[in-house]
Amino acid sequence: QSVLTQPPSVSGAPGQRVTISCTGSSSNIGAGYDVHWYQQLPGTAPKLLIYGNSNRPSGVPDRFSGSKSGTSASLAISGLQAEDEANYYCQSYDSSLTGSRVFGGGTKLTVL
Amino acid sequence: EVQLVESGGGLVQPGGSLRLSCAASGFTFSSYAMSWVRQAPGEGLEWVSTISGSGGGSYYVDSVKGRFTISRDNSKNTLFLQMNSLRAEDTAVYYCAKEVSGWQVSYYYYMDVWGKGTTVTVSS
């Protein structure tokens, strides 16, 4: 079991908007640590998508947005495109174990 | 261009050892913490270990404590992961990642650059 909980899968048609949730606890997201999101296209290494809850690195389209509230965070993807089909992972820090970076279990996005 | 290139993966028997390397370029290596993250076949990402920029601090996931050792050579811009007493469940692609960390309104630790990974298979 992952420390951060994500839905195993989400889907949407091209052009639609989907959201992926990431639920943590009082020792990670709820403790105030930032949440970050990564996109992993099939057969490739993960790529930073959102950092600091809602910031996009240079080159990431503004169709991708992130938010955080309480012990949860969300990734929203609007105007779905076929190339968005990938696995998405949230990541934070957990204070219950020194130095622990923690990932969610990942969410497979299928573009119908 | 910022680049991370892992090497050293391969097939090893249970109980064996392996040393992974990650060659970094395009940034001031000693200024950043570095991490290893692994991904078992068909599974999600798992953080394995992080080492501070100076090498003075290191952290591990519980499942590898006492078996894996992270280190770095800042003079050669290289990160290492020494893996001993390997088990079948250590089979994974191992990624090297550059970490950005700090405090603004809250603490943050994230990985902004990733290597392509090196595959470790533990099997008899």
PDB file of C-alpha atoms in Angstrom:
ATOM      1  CA  GLN A   1       0.000   0.000   0.000  1.00  0.00           C
ATOM      2  CA  SER A   2       1.213   3.450  -0.892  1.00  0.00           C
ATOM      3  CA  VAL A   3       1.291   6.221   1.704  1.00  0.00           C
ATOM      4  CA  LEU A   4      -0.549   8.484  -0.749  1.00  0.00           C
ATOM      5  CA  THR A   5      -3.757   7.094  -2.269  1.00  0.00           C
ATOM      6  CA  GLN A   6      -4.694   7.630  -5.904  1.00  0.00           C
ATOM      7  CA  PRO A   7      -7.463   6.047  -8.003  1.00  0.00           C
ATOM      8  CA  PRO A   8      -5.995   3.247 -10.148  1.00  0.00           C
ATOM      9  CA  SER A   9      -7.558   4.601 -13.311  1.00  0.00           C
ATOM     10  CA  VAL A  10      -9.481   7.484 -14.831  1.00  0.00           C
ATOM     11  CA  SER A  11     -10.690   8.056 -18.370  1.00  0.00           C
ATOM     12  CA  GLY A  12     -12.104  10.774 -20.554  1.00  0.00           C
ATOM     13  CA  ALA A  13     -12.855  11.638 -24.140  1.00  0.00           C
ATOM     14  CA  PRO A  14     -10.706  14.035 -26.138  1.00  0.00           C
ATOM     15  CA  GLY A  15     -11.451  17.610 -25.165  1.00  0.00           C
ATOM     16  CA  GLN A  16     -12.908  16.703 -21.792  1.00  0.00           C
ATOM     17  CA  ARG A  17     -11.563  17.544 -18.338  1.00  0.00           C
ATOM     18  CA  VAL A  18     -10.479  14.915 -15.827  1.00  0.00           C
ATOM     19  CA  THR A  19      -9.170  15.120 -12.295  1.00  0.00           C
ATOM     20  CA  ILE A  20      -6.925  12.759 -10.358  1.00  0.00           C
ATOM     21  CA  SER A  21      -7.014  12.813  -6.581  1.00  0.00           C
ATOM     22  CA  CYS A  22      -4.183  12.164  -4.151  1.00  0.00           C
ATOM     23  CA  THR A  23      -5.139  11.543  -0.531  1.00  0.00           C
ATOM     24  CA  GLY A  24      -2.627  11.614   2.287  1.00  0.00           C
ATOM     25  CA  SER A  25      -2.628  12.109   6.027  1.00  0.00           C
ATOM     26  CA  SER A  26      -1.556  14.406   8.840  1.00  0.00           C
ATOM     27  CA  SER A  27       2.080  13.294   8.519  1.00  0.00           C
ATOM     28  CA  ASN A  28       2.481  14.263   4.887  1.00  0.00           C
ATOM     29  CA  ILE A  29       0.080  16.463   2.878  1.00  0.00           C
ATOM     30  CA  GLY A  30      -1.852  17.457   5.999  1.00  0.00           C
ATOM     31  CA  ALA A  31       1.382  18.461   7.723  1.00  0.00           C
ATOM     32  CA  GLY A  32       1.888  21.137   5.111  1.00  0.00           C
ATOM     33  CA  TYR A  33       4.358  19.452   2.782  1.00  0.00           C
ATOM     34  CA  ASP A  34       3.959  20.327  -0.853  1.00  0.00           C
ATOM     35  CA  VAL A  35       2.566  17.885  -3.408  1.00  0.00           C
ATOM     36  CA  HIS A  36       4.179  17.290  -6.782  1.00  0.00           C
ATOM     37  CA  TRP A  37       2.976  15.405  -9.840  1.00  0.00           C
ATOM     38  CA  TYR A  38       4.816  13.333 -12.435  1.00  0.00           C
ATOM     39  CA  GLN A  39       3.743  12.037 -15.815  1.00  0.00           C
ATOM     40  CA  GLN A  40       5.119   8.738 -17.082  1.00  0.00           C
ATOM     41  CA  LEU A  41       4.447   7.978 -20.721  1.00  0.00           C
ATOM     42  CA  PRO A  42       4.615   4.304 -21.711  1.00  0.00           C
ATOM     43  CA  GLY A  43       8.172   2.969 -21.688  1.00  0.00           C
ATOM     44  CA  THR A  44       9.743   6.217 -20.531  1.00  0.00           C
ATOM     45  CA  ALA A  45      11.105   7.763 -17.353  1.00  0.00           C
ATOM     46  CA  PRO A  46       8.878   9.923 -15.173  1.00  0.00           C
ATOM     47  CA  LYS A  47       8.733  13.622 -15.962  1.00  0.00           C
ATOM     48  CA  LEU A  48       7.964  16.448 -13.522  1.00  0.00           C
ATOM     49  CA  LEU A  49       4.535  17.851 -14.367  1.00  0.00           C
ATOM     50  CA  ILE A  50       3.539  20.022 -11.375  1.00  0.00           C
ATOM     51  CA  TYR A  51       5.683  21.147  -8.440  1.00  0.00           C
ATOM     52  CA  GLY A  52       4.807  23.006  -5.271  1.00  0.00           C
ATOM     53  CA  ASN A  53       1.140  21.992  -5.472  1.00  0.00           C
ATOM     54  CA  SER A  54       0.267  24.137  -8.472  1.00  0.00           C
ATOM     55  CA  ASN A  55       3.351  25.277 -10.397  1.00  0.00           C
ATOM     56  CA  ARG A  56       4.175  24.121 -13.903  1.00  0.00           C
ATOM     57  CA  PRO A  57       7.762  23.695 -15.093  1.00  0.00           C
ATOM     58  CA  SER A  58       8.666  25.434 -18.309  1.00  0.00           C
ATOM     59  CA  GLY A  59       7.217  23.585 -21.272  1.00  0.00           C
ATOM     60  CA  VAL A  60       4.258  21.992 -19.496  1.00  0.00           C
ATOM     61  CA  PRO A  61       0.987  23.123 -21.111  1.00  0.00           C
ATOM     62  CA  ASP A  62      -1.430  25.151 -19.005  1.00  0.00           C
ATOM     63  CA  ARG A  63      -4.004  22.408 -19.587  1.00  0.00           C
ATOM     64  CA  PHE A  64      -2.390  20.796 -16.553  1.00  0.00           C
ATOM     65  CA  SER A  65      -3.137  22.306 -13.158  1.00  0.00           C
ATOM     66  CA  GLY A  66      -2.732  21.266  -9.541  1.00  0.00           C
ATOM     67  CA  SER A  67      -4.296  22.142  -6.226  1.00  0.00           C
ATOM     68  CA  LYS A  68      -4.047  21.126  -2.587  1.00  0.00           C
ATOM     69  CA  SER A  69      -6.443  21.324   0.325  1.00  0.00           C
ATOM     70  CA  GLY A  70      -6.170  19.760   3.750  1.00  0.00           C
ATOM     71  CA  THR A  71      -4.850  16.217   3.446  1.00  0.00           C
ATOM     72  CA  SER A  72      -5.527  15.918  -0.304  1.00  0.00           C
ATOM     73  CA  ALA A  73      -4.350  17.222  -3.627  1.00  0.00           C
ATOM     74  CA  SER A  74      -5.682  17.072  -7.168  1.00  0.00           C
ATOM     75  CA  LEU A  75      -4.335  17.140 -10.684  1.00  0.00           C
ATOM     76  CA  ALA A  76      -6.677  18.466 -13.355  1.00  0.00           C
ATOM     77  CA  ILE A  77      -6.187  17.968 -17.072  1.00  0.00           C
ATOM     78  CA  SER A  78      -8.423  19.964 -19.370  1.00  0.00           C
ATOM     79  CA  GLY A  79      -8.818  19.698 -23.130  1.00  0.00           C
ATOM     80  CA  LEU A  80      -7.735  16.048 -23.055  1.00  0.00           C
ATOM     81  CA  GLN A  81      -5.504  14.956 -25.890  1.00  0.00           C
ATOM     82  CA  ALA A  82      -4.507  11.477 -27.013  1.00  0.00           C
ATOM     83  CA  GLU A  83      -0.897  12.131 -25.987  1.00  0.00           C
ATOM     84  CA  ASP A  84      -1.995  12.673 -22.377  1.00  0.00           C
ATOM     85  CA  GLU A  85      -2.569   8.929 -22.032  1.00  0.00           C
ATOM     86  CA  ALA A  86      -0.026   7.982 -19.368  1.00  0.00           C
ATOM     87  CA  ASN A  87       0.457   7.101 -15.724  1.00  0.00           C
ATOM     88  CA  TYR A  88       0.368   9.982 -13.240  1.00  0.00           C
ATOM     89  CA  TYR A  89       1.954   9.945  -9.797  1.00  0.00           C
ATOM     90  CA  CYS A  90       1.675  12.322  -6.868  1.00  0.00           C
ATOM     91  CA  GLN A  91       4.586  12.732  -4.462  1.00  0.00           C
ATOM     92  CA  SER A  92       5.181  14.440  -1.150  1.00  0.00           C
ATOM     93  CA  TYR A  93       7.258  14.129   2.011  1.00  0.00           C
ATOM     94  CA  ASP A  94       6.268  12.202   5.115  1.00  0.00           C
ATOM     95  CA  SER A  95       7.486  13.272   8.539  1.00  0.00           C
ATOM     96  CA  SER A  96       6.716   9.975  10.245  1.00  0.00           C
ATOM     97  CA  LEU A  97       9.988   8.522   8.952  1.00  0.00           C
ATOM     98  CA  THR A  98      13.078  10.723   8.631  1.00  0.00           C
ATOM     99  CA  GLY A  99      13.823  11.660   5.075  1.00  0.00           C
ATOM    100  CA  SER A 100      10.893   9.805   3.556  1.00  0.00           C
ATOM    101  CA  ARG A 101       9.805  10.935   0.150  1.00  0.00           C
ATOM    102  CA  VAL A 102       6.525   9.213  -0.672  1.00  0.00           C
ATOM    103  CA  PHE A 103       4.657   8.486  -3.901  1.00  0.00           C
ATOM    104  CA  GLY A 104       1.084   7.678  -4.664  1.00  0.00           C
ATOM    105  CA  GLY A 105       0.340   4.345  -6.286  1.00  0.00           C
ATOM    106  CA  GLY A 106      -0.214   5.957  -9.658  1.00  0.00           C
ATOM    107  CA  THR A 107      -3.247   6.576 -11.873  1.00  0.00           C
ATOM    108  CA  LYS A 108      -3.558   5.304 -15.419  1.00  0.00           C
ATOM    109  CA  LEU A 109      -5.266   7.878 -17.628  1.00  0.00           C
ATOM    110  CA  THR A 110      -7.016   6.474 -20.676  1.00  0.00           C
ATOM    111  CA  VAL A 111      -8.134   8.826 -23.430  1.00  0.00           C
ATOM    112  CA  LEU A 112     -11.200   7.212 -24.993  1.00  0.00           C
TER     113      LEU A 112
ATOM    114  CA  GLU B   1      21.644  20.450 -20.975  1.00  0.00           C
ATOM    115  CA  VAL B   2      20.984  18.791 -17.636  1.00  0.00           C
ATOM    116  CA  GLN B   3      21.472  15.047 -17.973  1.00  0.00           C
ATOM    117  CA  LEU B   4      21.555  11.963 -15.766  1.00  0.00           C
ATOM    118  CA  VAL B   5      22.783   8.629 -17.110  1.00  0.00           C
ATOM    119  CA  GLU B   6      22.500   5.469 -15.016  1.00  0.00           C
ATOM    120  CA  SER B   7      24.570   2.335 -15.453  1.00  0.00           C
ATOM    121  CA  GLY B   8      25.474  -0.850 -13.614  1.00  0.00           C
ATOM    122  CA  GLY B   9      22.235  -2.771 -13.766  1.00  0.00           C
ATOM    123  CA  GLY B  10      22.061  -6.427 -14.681  1.00  0.00           C
ATOM    124  CA  LEU B  11      21.102  -9.929 -13.636  1.00  0.00           C
ATOM    125  CA  VAL B  12      22.237 -11.019 -10.175  1.00  0.00           C
ATOM    126  CA  GLN B  13      21.448 -14.009  -7.996  1.00  0.00           C
ATOM    127  CA  PRO B  14      19.556 -13.628  -4.710  1.00  0.00           C
ATOM    128  CA  GLY B  15      21.989 -12.640  -1.989  1.00  0.00           C
ATOM    129  CA  GLY B  16      24.326 -11.025  -4.492  1.00  0.00           C
ATOM    130  CA  SER B  17      25.535  -7.454  -4.862  1.00  0.00           C
ATOM    131  CA  LEU B  18      25.421  -4.763  -7.501  1.00  0.00           C
ATOM    132  CA  ARG B  19      26.659  -1.175  -7.696  1.00  0.00           C
ATOM    133  CA  LEU B  20      24.684   1.350  -9.693  1.00  0.00           C
ATOM    134  CA  SER B  21      26.177   4.589 -10.965  1.00  0.00           C
ATOM    135  CA  CYS B  22      24.605   7.804 -12.198  1.00  0.00           C
ATOM    136  CA  ALA B  23      26.694  10.282 -14.174  1.00  0.00           C
ATOM    137  CA  ALA B  24      25.424  13.854 -13.925  1.00  0.00           C
ATOM    138  CA  SER B  25      26.112  16.782 -16.215  1.00  0.00           C
ATOM    139  CA  GLY B  26      24.810  20.262 -16.975  1.00  0.00           C
ATOM    140  CA  PHE B  27      24.382  21.496 -13.396  1.00  0.00           C
ATOM    141  CA  THR B  28      26.404  22.097 -10.236  1.00  0.00           C
ATOM    142  CA  PHE B  29      26.197  18.560  -8.899  1.00  0.00           C
ATOM    143  CA  SER B  30      27.363  19.265  -5.365  1.00  0.00           C
ATOM    144  CA  SER B  31      24.597  21.826  -4.835  1.00  0.00           C
ATOM    145  CA  TYR B  32      21.770  19.329  -5.054  1.00  0.00           C
ATOM    146  CA  ALA B  33      20.523  16.328  -3.154  1.00  0.00           C
ATOM    147  CA  MET B  34      20.179  13.251  -5.337  1.00  0.00           C
ATOM    148  CA  SER B  35      17.768  10.348  -5.113  1.00  0.00           C
ATOM    149  CA  TRP B  36      17.218   6.822  -6.348  1.00  0.00           C
ATOM    150  CA  VAL B  37      13.665   5.804  -7.223  1.00  0.00           C
ATOM    151  CA  ARG B  38      12.724   2.333  -8.421  1.00  0.00           C
ATOM    152  CA  GLN B  39       9.842   0.801 -10.331  1.00  0.00           C
ATOM    153  CA  ALA B  40       9.142  -2.910 -10.177  1.00  0.00           C
ATOM    154  CA  PRO B  41       7.694  -4.506 -13.333  1.00  0.00           C
ATOM    155  CA  GLY B  42       4.120  -3.309 -13.837  1.00  0.00           C
ATOM    156  CA  GLU B  43       4.163  -1.381 -10.561  1.00  0.00           C
ATOM    157  CA  GLY B  44       4.356   2.219  -9.427  1.00  0.00           C
ATOM    158  CA  LEU B  45       7.235   4.402  -8.340  1.00  0.00           C
ATOM    159  CA  GLU B  46       8.975   3.757  -5.018  1.00  0.00           C
ATOM    160  CA  TRP B  47      11.447   6.145  -3.429  1.00  0.00           C
ATOM    161  CA  VAL B  48      14.574   4.236  -2.368  1.00  0.00           C
ATOM    162  CA  SER B  49      17.160   6.673  -1.031  1.00  0.00           C
ATOM    163  CA  THR B  50      18.328  10.297  -0.992  1.00  0.00           C
ATOM    164  CA  ILE B  51      21.705  11.834  -0.246  1.00  0.00           C
ATOM    165  CA  SER B  52      22.407  15.481   0.524  1.00  0.00           C
ATOM    166  CA  GLY B  53      24.553  17.629  -1.742  1.00  0.00           C
ATOM    167  CA  SER B  54      27.580  17.364   0.522  1.00  0.00           C
ATOM    168  CA  GLY B  55      27.052  13.657   1.088  1.00  0.00           C
ATOM    169  CA  GLY B  56      26.748  14.225   4.822  1.00  0.00           C
ATOM    170  CA  GLY B  57      23.161  13.059   5.108  1.00  0.00           C
ATOM    171  CA  SER B  58      21.450  10.020   3.629  1.00  0.00           C
ATOM    172  CA  TYR B  59      18.005   8.504   3.947  1.00  0.00           C
ATOM    173  CA  TYR B  60      16.504   5.147   3.004  1.00  0.00           C
ATOM    174  CA  VAL B  61      13.164   3.432   2.665  1.00  0.00           C
ATOM    175  CA  ASP B  62      12.790   0.828   5.405  1.00  0.00           C
ATOM    176  CA  SER B  63      12.907  -2.138   3.024  1.00  0.00           C
ATOM    177  CA  VAL B  64      16.502  -1.403   1.963  1.00  0.00           C
ATOM    178  CA  LYS B  65      17.995  -0.111   5.228  1.00  0.00           C
ATOM    179  CA  GLY B  66      21.113  -2.064   6.139  1.00  0.00           C
ATOM    180  CA  ARG B  67      21.396  -3.534   2.633  1.00  0.00           C
ATOM    181  CA  PHE B  68      21.759  -0.522   0.318  1.00  0.00           C
ATOM    182  CA  THR B  69      24.200   2.368   0.641  1.00  0.00           C
ATOM    183  CA  ILE B  70      23.918   5.624  -1.283  1.00  0.00           C
ATOM    184  CA  SER B  71      27.028   7.703  -1.882  1.00  0.00           C
ATOM    185  CA  ARG B  72      28.359  10.364  -4.222  1.00  0.00           C
ATOM    186  CA  ASP B  73      31.651  11.613  -5.637  1.00  0.00           C
ATOM    187  CA  ASN B  74      31.234  15.338  -6.183  1.00  0.00           C
ATOM    188  CA  SER B  75      34.636  15.581  -7.874  1.00  0.00           C
ATOM    189  CA  LYS B  76      33.360  13.210 -10.581  1.00  0.00           C
ATOM    190  CA  ASN B  77      29.700  14.328 -10.624  1.00  0.00           C
ATOM    191  CA  THR B  78      28.622  10.769  -9.951  1.00  0.00           C
ATOM    192  CA  LEU B  79      25.996   9.190  -7.699  1.00  0.00           C
ATOM    193  CA  PHE B  80      26.171   5.575  -6.551  1.00  0.00           C
ATOM    194  CA  LEU B  81      23.922   2.949  -5.029  1.00  0.00           C
ATOM    195  CA  GLN B  82      25.639  -0.081  -3.523  1.00  0.00           C
ATOM    196  CA  MET B  83      23.103  -2.887  -3.244  1.00  0.00           C
ATOM    197  CA  ASN B  84      23.956  -5.930  -1.104  1.00  0.00           C
ATOM    198  CA  SER B  85      21.952  -8.975  -0.030  1.00  0.00           C
ATOM    199  CA  LEU B  86      19.691  -8.533  -3.016  1.00  0.00           C
ATOM    200  CA  ARG B  87      16.255 -10.110  -3.009  1.00  0.00           C
ATOM    201  CA  ALA B  88      13.790 -10.972  -5.761  1.00  0.00           C
ATOM    202  CA  GLU B  89      11.632  -8.046  -4.647  1.00  0.00           C
ATOM    203  CA  ASP B  90      14.474  -5.642  -5.474  1.00  0.00           C
ATOM    204  CA  THR B  91      13.915  -6.401  -9.170  1.00  0.00           C
ATOM    205  CA  ALA B  92      13.073  -3.077 -10.787  1.00  0.00           C
ATOM    206  CA  VAL B  93      14.143  -0.263 -13.028  1.00  0.00           C
ATOM    207  CA  TYR B  94      16.242   2.080 -10.898  1.00  0.00           C
ATOM    208  CA  TYR B  95      16.067   5.781 -11.730  1.00  0.00           C
ATOM    209  CA  CYS B  96      18.490   8.447 -10.611  1.00  0.00           C
ATOM    210  CA  ALA B  97      16.875  11.836  -9.979  1.00  0.00           C
ATOM    211  CA  LYS B  98      18.035  15.339  -9.123  1.00  0.00           C
ATOM    212  CA  GLU B  99      16.149  16.793  -6.188  1.00  0.00           C
ATOM    213  CA  VAL B 100      15.001  20.332  -5.564  1.00  0.00           C
ATOM    214  CA  SER B 101      14.277  21.081  -1.925  1.00  0.00           C
ATOM    215  CA  GLY B 102      13.678  24.036   0.325  1.00  0.00           C
ATOM    216  CA  TRP B 103      11.130  26.082   2.182  1.00  0.00           C
ATOM    217  CA  GLN B 104       8.863  28.823   1.007  1.00  0.00           C
ATOM    218  CA  VAL B 105       5.436  28.768   2.564  1.00  0.00           C
ATOM    219  CA  SER B 106       5.983  25.083   3.304  1.00  0.00           C
ATOM    220  CA  TYR B 107       8.719  22.530   2.866  1.00  0.00           C
ATOM    221  CA  TYR B 108       9.133  20.965  -0.546  1.00  0.00           C
ATOM    222  CA  TYR B 109      11.157  18.085  -1.935  1.00  0.00           C
ATOM    223  CA  TYR B 110      10.698  17.104  -5.563  1.00  0.00           C
ATOM    224  CA  MET B 111      12.629  15.548  -8.431  1.00  0.00           C
ATOM    225  CA  ASP B 112      12.980  17.805 -11.433  1.00  0.00           C
ATOM    226  CA  VAL B 113      15.321  15.765 -13.631  1.00  0.00           C
ATOM    227  CA  TRP B 114      15.304  11.999 -14.105  1.00  0.00           C
ATOM    228  CA  GLY B 115      17.612   9.580 -15.867  1.00  0.00           C
ATOM    229  CA  LYS B 116      16.315   6.896 -18.215  1.00  0.00           C
ATOM    230  CA  GLY B 117      16.905   4.160 -15.658  1.00  0.00           C
ATOM    231  CA  THR B 118      18.891   0.959 -15.363  1.00  0.00           C
ATOM    232  CA  THR B 119      17.311  -2.473 -14.934  1.00  0.00           C
ATOM    233  CA  VAL B 120      18.152  -4.732 -12.011  1.00  0.00           C
ATOM    234  CA  THR B 121      16.935  -8.322 -12.096  1.00  0.00           C
ATOM    235  CA  VAL B 122      17.417 -10.548  -9.061  1.00  0.00           C
ATOM    236  CA  SER B 123      16.845 -14.158  -9.993  1.00  0.00           C
ATOM    237  CA  SER B 124      18.490 -17.545  -9.796  1.00  0.00           C
TER     238      SER B 124
END
